[in-house]
């Protein structure tokens, strides 16, 4: 990934949606307090570390939005002035929501997808980093997605590679349009850690269904 990040660092929105939904499913089903939320504005992650966050929204007509901030890596001011990460954004963006985000100085990056490519504002030369890699390294790396998802199972005595393979198989089913409720159950119950609480399969199924990734 470039420093600062560039639009070509992000994979296709549909790939990102699949990854984000799977991360949310596993986190919500296997941890005591999920950092993810799915609502009419998209899929959110509120806990990327030190108050970092991101939101992914996929719209009709081949459009998408990815925004967020990494408090340790996002440089949001130049010469004391807050950067306008929305400058020149297209009309179809959810402007009311984005203006609220901007007013709270919540942005370190805003990328939008249209006409088959990601876009962002031209960064000032003084901007050293936008924080995309710190907040969401998985947007350009399937390997990072697998690693992060595997860590959410919270089964310390199960080898990480086994979890990575389990997640990879499920992601392939989603891409092929063959993921169903049985596949979700198999994903979440595959790691049989000693003393591990039963995963909340119903919660994951609700996310997967509302996100539209099941066959």
Short mmCIF file of C-alpha atoms in Angstrom, two decimals:
data_model
loop_
_atom_site.label_atom_id
_atom_site.label_comp_id
_atom_site.label_asym_id
_atom_site.label_seq_id
_atom_site.Cartn_x
_atom_site.Cartn_y
_atom_site.Cartn_z
CA UNK A 1 0.00 0.00 0.00
CA UNK A 2 1.27 3.47 -0.89
CA UNK A 3 2.03 6.24 1.61
CA UNK A 4 -0.20 8.14 1.63
CA UNK A 5 -2.68 5.66 0.22
CA UNK A 6 -3.93 5.88 -3.34
CA UNK A 7 -7.23 4.77 -4.91
CA UNK A 8 -5.56 1.80 -6.58
CA UNK A 9 -4.70 0.42 -3.13
CA UNK A 10 -8.34 -0.60 -2.62
CA UNK A 11 -9.76 -3.77 -4.17
CA UNK A 12 -13.12 -3.94 -5.95
CA UNK A 13 -16.09 -2.88 -3.75
CA UNK A 14 -17.74 -6.29 -4.00
CA UNK A 15 -14.58 -7.92 -2.68
CA UNK A 16 -14.49 -5.40 0.15
CA UNK A 17 -18.16 -5.99 0.96
CA UNK A 18 -17.63 -9.75 1.18
CA UNK A 19 -14.60 -9.34 3.43
CA UNK A 20 -16.26 -6.76 5.66
CA UNK A 21 -19.41 -8.83 6.11
CA UNK A 22 -17.45 -11.98 6.99
CA UNK A 23 -15.35 -10.06 9.51
CA UNK A 24 -18.52 -8.66 11.07
CA UNK A 25 -20.18 -12.09 11.18
CA UNK A 26 -17.28 -13.79 12.95
CA UNK A 27 -16.72 -10.91 15.36
CA UNK A 28 -20.39 -10.67 16.29
CA UNK A 29 -20.78 -14.42 16.72
CA UNK A 30 -17.55 -15.19 18.57
CA UNK A 31 -16.71 -12.18 20.76
CA UNK A 32 -18.46 -10.75 23.78
CA UNK A 33 -18.85 -7.22 22.40
CA UNK A 34 -18.77 -6.74 18.65
CA UNK A 35 -17.25 -3.63 17.13
CA UNK A 36 -19.37 -3.94 13.98
CA UNK A 37 -22.79 -2.64 13.00
CA UNK A 38 -24.87 -2.99 9.85
CA UNK A 39 -27.54 -0.38 9.13
CA UNK A 40 -29.05 1.66 6.31
CA UNK A 41 -25.81 3.65 5.98
CA UNK A 42 -23.60 0.61 5.43
CA UNK A 43 -21.32 -1.66 7.42
CA UNK A 44 -19.40 0.05 10.23
CA UNK A 45 -16.43 -0.93 12.33
CA UNK A 46 -16.05 1.20 15.44
CA UNK A 47 -12.96 -0.40 16.92
CA UNK A 48 -9.91 -0.49 14.70
CA UNK A 49 -7.70 0.61 17.61
CA UNK A 50 -7.35 3.83 19.61
CA UNK A 51 -10.76 5.05 18.50
CA UNK A 52 -10.25 4.35 14.79
CA UNK A 53 -13.19 3.47 12.58
CA UNK A 54 -14.35 2.80 9.02
CA UNK A 55 -17.62 2.54 7.11
CA UNK A 56 -18.27 0.75 3.81
CA UNK A 57 -21.39 1.52 1.78
CA UNK A 58 -22.25 -0.13 -1.53
CA UNK A 59 -24.95 1.52 -3.62
CA UNK A 60 -26.83 0.68 -6.79
CA UNK A 61 -25.46 1.67 -10.20
CA UNK A 62 -21.94 0.48 -9.41
CA UNK A 63 -21.17 3.02 -6.71
CA UNK A 64 -19.57 2.65 -3.29
CA UNK A 65 -18.05 4.67 -0.46
CA UNK A 66 -15.29 3.84 2.00
CA UNK A 67 -14.34 6.29 4.72
CA UNK A 68 -12.87 6.37 8.19
CA UNK A 69 -9.90 7.39 10.29
CA UNK A 70 -6.91 5.99 12.12
CA UNK A 71 -6.10 8.38 14.99
CA UNK A 72 -2.45 7.36 14.97
CA UNK A 73 -1.98 7.46 11.19
CA UNK A 74 -4.49 9.90 9.74
CA UNK A 75 -3.20 13.45 9.26
CA UNK A 76 -6.30 15.61 9.02
CA UNK A 77 -4.85 19.15 9.23
CA UNK A 78 -2.33 21.11 7.18
CA UNK A 79 -0.98 24.40 8.60
CA UNK A 80 -3.65 24.27 11.28
CA UNK A 81 -6.50 23.99 8.77
CA UNK A 82 -8.71 20.90 8.58
CA UNK A 83 -8.49 19.14 5.22
CA UNK A 84 -11.72 18.99 3.24
CA UNK A 85 -11.85 15.30 2.37
CA UNK A 86 -15.18 15.82 0.59
CA UNK A 87 -14.05 18.47 -1.90
CA UNK A 88 -15.27 17.62 -5.38
CA UNK A 89 -17.19 14.55 -4.29
CA UNK A 90 -20.01 13.44 -6.61
CA UNK A 91 -23.64 14.41 -6.05
CA UNK A 92 -24.75 10.85 -5.20
CA UNK A 93 -22.72 10.64 -1.98
CA UNK A 94 -24.76 10.62 1.28
CA UNK A 95 -23.94 14.25 1.94
CA UNK A 96 -25.89 14.81 5.16
CA UNK A 97 -24.15 11.87 6.83
CA UNK A 98 -20.74 12.84 5.49
CA UNK A 99 -21.07 16.45 6.57
CA UNK A 100 -21.87 15.27 10.09
CA UNK A 101 -18.75 13.08 10.02
CA UNK A 102 -16.64 15.96 8.74
CA UNK A 103 -17.98 18.35 11.37
CA UNK A 104 -16.75 15.95 14.03
CA UNK A 105 -13.30 15.74 12.42
CA UNK A 106 -13.84 12.02 11.93
CA UNK A 107 -12.17 11.69 8.54
CA UNK A 108 -8.68 10.55 7.68
CA UNK A 109 -9.75 9.19 4.31
CA UNK A 110 -12.78 9.22 2.01
CA UNK A 111 -12.77 7.09 -1.15
CA UNK A 112 -15.67 6.69 -3.56
CA UNK A 113 -16.14 4.20 -6.39
CA UNK A 114 -17.75 5.14 -9.68
CA UNK A 115 -17.12 4.40 -13.35
CA UNK A 116 -15.17 1.30 -12.38
CA UNK A 117 -12.51 2.93 -10.18
CA UNK A 118 -11.87 4.36 -6.72
CA UNK A 119 -11.37 8.11 -6.35
CA UNK A 120 -10.40 10.58 -3.62
CA UNK A 121 -9.45 14.25 -3.36
CA UNK A 122 -5.95 15.30 -4.47
CA UNK A 123 -4.02 15.32 -1.21
CA UNK A 124 -1.98 18.35 -0.18
CA UNK A 125 1.72 17.70 -0.56
CA UNK A 126 2.13 18.09 3.20
CA UNK A 127 -0.21 15.18 3.97
CA UNK A 128 2.13 12.33 4.89
CA UNK A 129 -0.45 9.62 5.60
CA UNK A 130 -4.23 9.24 5.52
CA UNK A 131 -4.42 6.26 7.87
CA UNK A 132 -6.07 3.82 5.48
CA UNK A 133 -3.50 1.10 6.08
CA UNK A 134 -3.71 1.47 9.84
CA UNK A 135 -7.51 1.46 9.98
CA UNK A 136 -8.23 -1.11 7.26
CA UNK A 137 -5.22 -3.04 5.91
CA UNK A 138 -7.64 -5.64 4.55
CA UNK A 139 -8.99 -3.34 1.78
CA UNK A 140 -6.05 -4.22 -0.45
CA UNK A 141 -4.96 -7.55 0.99
CA UNK A 142 -6.89 -10.81 1.11
CA UNK A 143 -4.16 -12.16 3.40
CA UNK A 144 -4.76 -9.38 5.94
CA UNK A 145 -8.49 -10.02 5.77
CA UNK A 146 -7.93 -13.71 6.55
CA UNK A 147 -5.56 -12.94 9.42
CA UNK A 148 -7.87 -10.38 11.03
CA UNK A 149 -10.92 -12.62 10.71
CA UNK A 150 -9.11 -15.63 12.11
CA UNK A 151 -8.10 -13.62 15.18
CA UNK A 152 -11.77 -12.88 15.96
CA UNK A 153 -12.57 -16.54 16.65
CA UNK A 154 -10.79 -16.11 20.00
CA UNK A 155 -9.62 -19.73 20.27
CA UNK A 156 -5.99 -19.43 21.38
CA UNK A 157 -5.23 -23.16 21.23
CA UNK A 158 -6.31 -23.60 17.62
CA UNK A 159 -3.59 -23.05 15.03
CA UNK A 160 -4.17 -19.79 13.13
CA UNK A 161 -3.53 -21.42 9.75
CA UNK A 162 -6.46 -23.77 10.26
CA UNK A 163 -8.72 -20.81 10.96
CA UNK A 164 -7.36 -18.94 7.94
CA UNK A 165 -8.18 -21.90 5.70
CA UNK A 166 -11.69 -22.13 7.15
CA UNK A 167 -12.34 -18.45 6.45
CA UNK A 168 -10.83 -18.70 2.97
CA UNK A 169 -13.14 -21.58 2.07
CA UNK A 170 -16.20 -19.66 3.20
CA UNK A 171 -15.13 -16.53 1.32
CA UNK A 172 -14.79 -18.65 -1.83
CA UNK A 173 -18.35 -19.94 -1.36
CA UNK A 174 -19.61 -16.36 -1.12
CA UNK A 175 -17.77 -15.36 -4.30
CA UNK A 176 -19.26 -18.38 -6.09
CA UNK A 177 -22.78 -17.60 -4.84
CA UNK A 178 -22.95 -20.89 -2.91
CA UNK A 179 -22.84 -19.71 0.72
CA UNK A 180 -25.92 -20.71 2.71
CA UNK A 181 -26.98 -21.13 6.34
CA UNK A 182 -25.21 -24.49 6.61
CA UNK A 183 -21.98 -22.90 5.37
CA UNK A 184 -22.27 -20.15 7.99
CA UNK A 185 -22.76 -22.76 10.70
CA UNK A 186 -19.77 -24.73 9.45
CA UNK A 187 -17.61 -21.59 9.41
CA UNK A 188 -18.40 -20.66 12.99
CA UNK A 189 -18.30 -24.13 14.54
CA UNK A 190 -15.16 -25.39 12.76
CA UNK A 191 -12.72 -24.28 15.51
CA UNK A 192 -13.45 -26.49 18.51
CA UNK A 193 -11.50 -24.70 21.22
CA UNK A 194 -11.55 -26.13 24.75
CA UNK A 195 -13.98 -24.20 26.92
CA UNK A 196 -14.98 -21.97 24.03
CA UNK A 197 -18.52 -20.55 24.33
CA UNK A 198 -20.88 -21.64 21.59
CA UNK A 199 -20.78 -19.13 18.73
CA UNK A 200 -23.93 -17.10 18.18
CA UNK A 201 -24.76 -18.51 14.77
CA UNK A 202 -28.15 -16.77 14.68
CA UNK A 203 -26.46 -13.36 14.99
CA UNK A 204 -24.08 -14.13 12.13
CA UNK A 205 -26.92 -15.41 9.97
CA UNK A 206 -28.85 -12.20 10.56
CA UNK A 207 -25.86 -10.12 9.40
CA UNK A 208 -25.22 -12.35 6.38
CA UNK A 209 -28.87 -12.27 5.35
CA UNK A 210 -29.27 -8.51 5.68
CA UNK A 211 -25.95 -7.97 3.88
CA UNK A 212 -27.10 -10.14 0.98
CA UNK A 213 -24.20 -12.59 0.80
CA UNK A 214 -26.16 -15.83 1.12
CA UNK A 215 -27.39 -17.87 -1.83
#
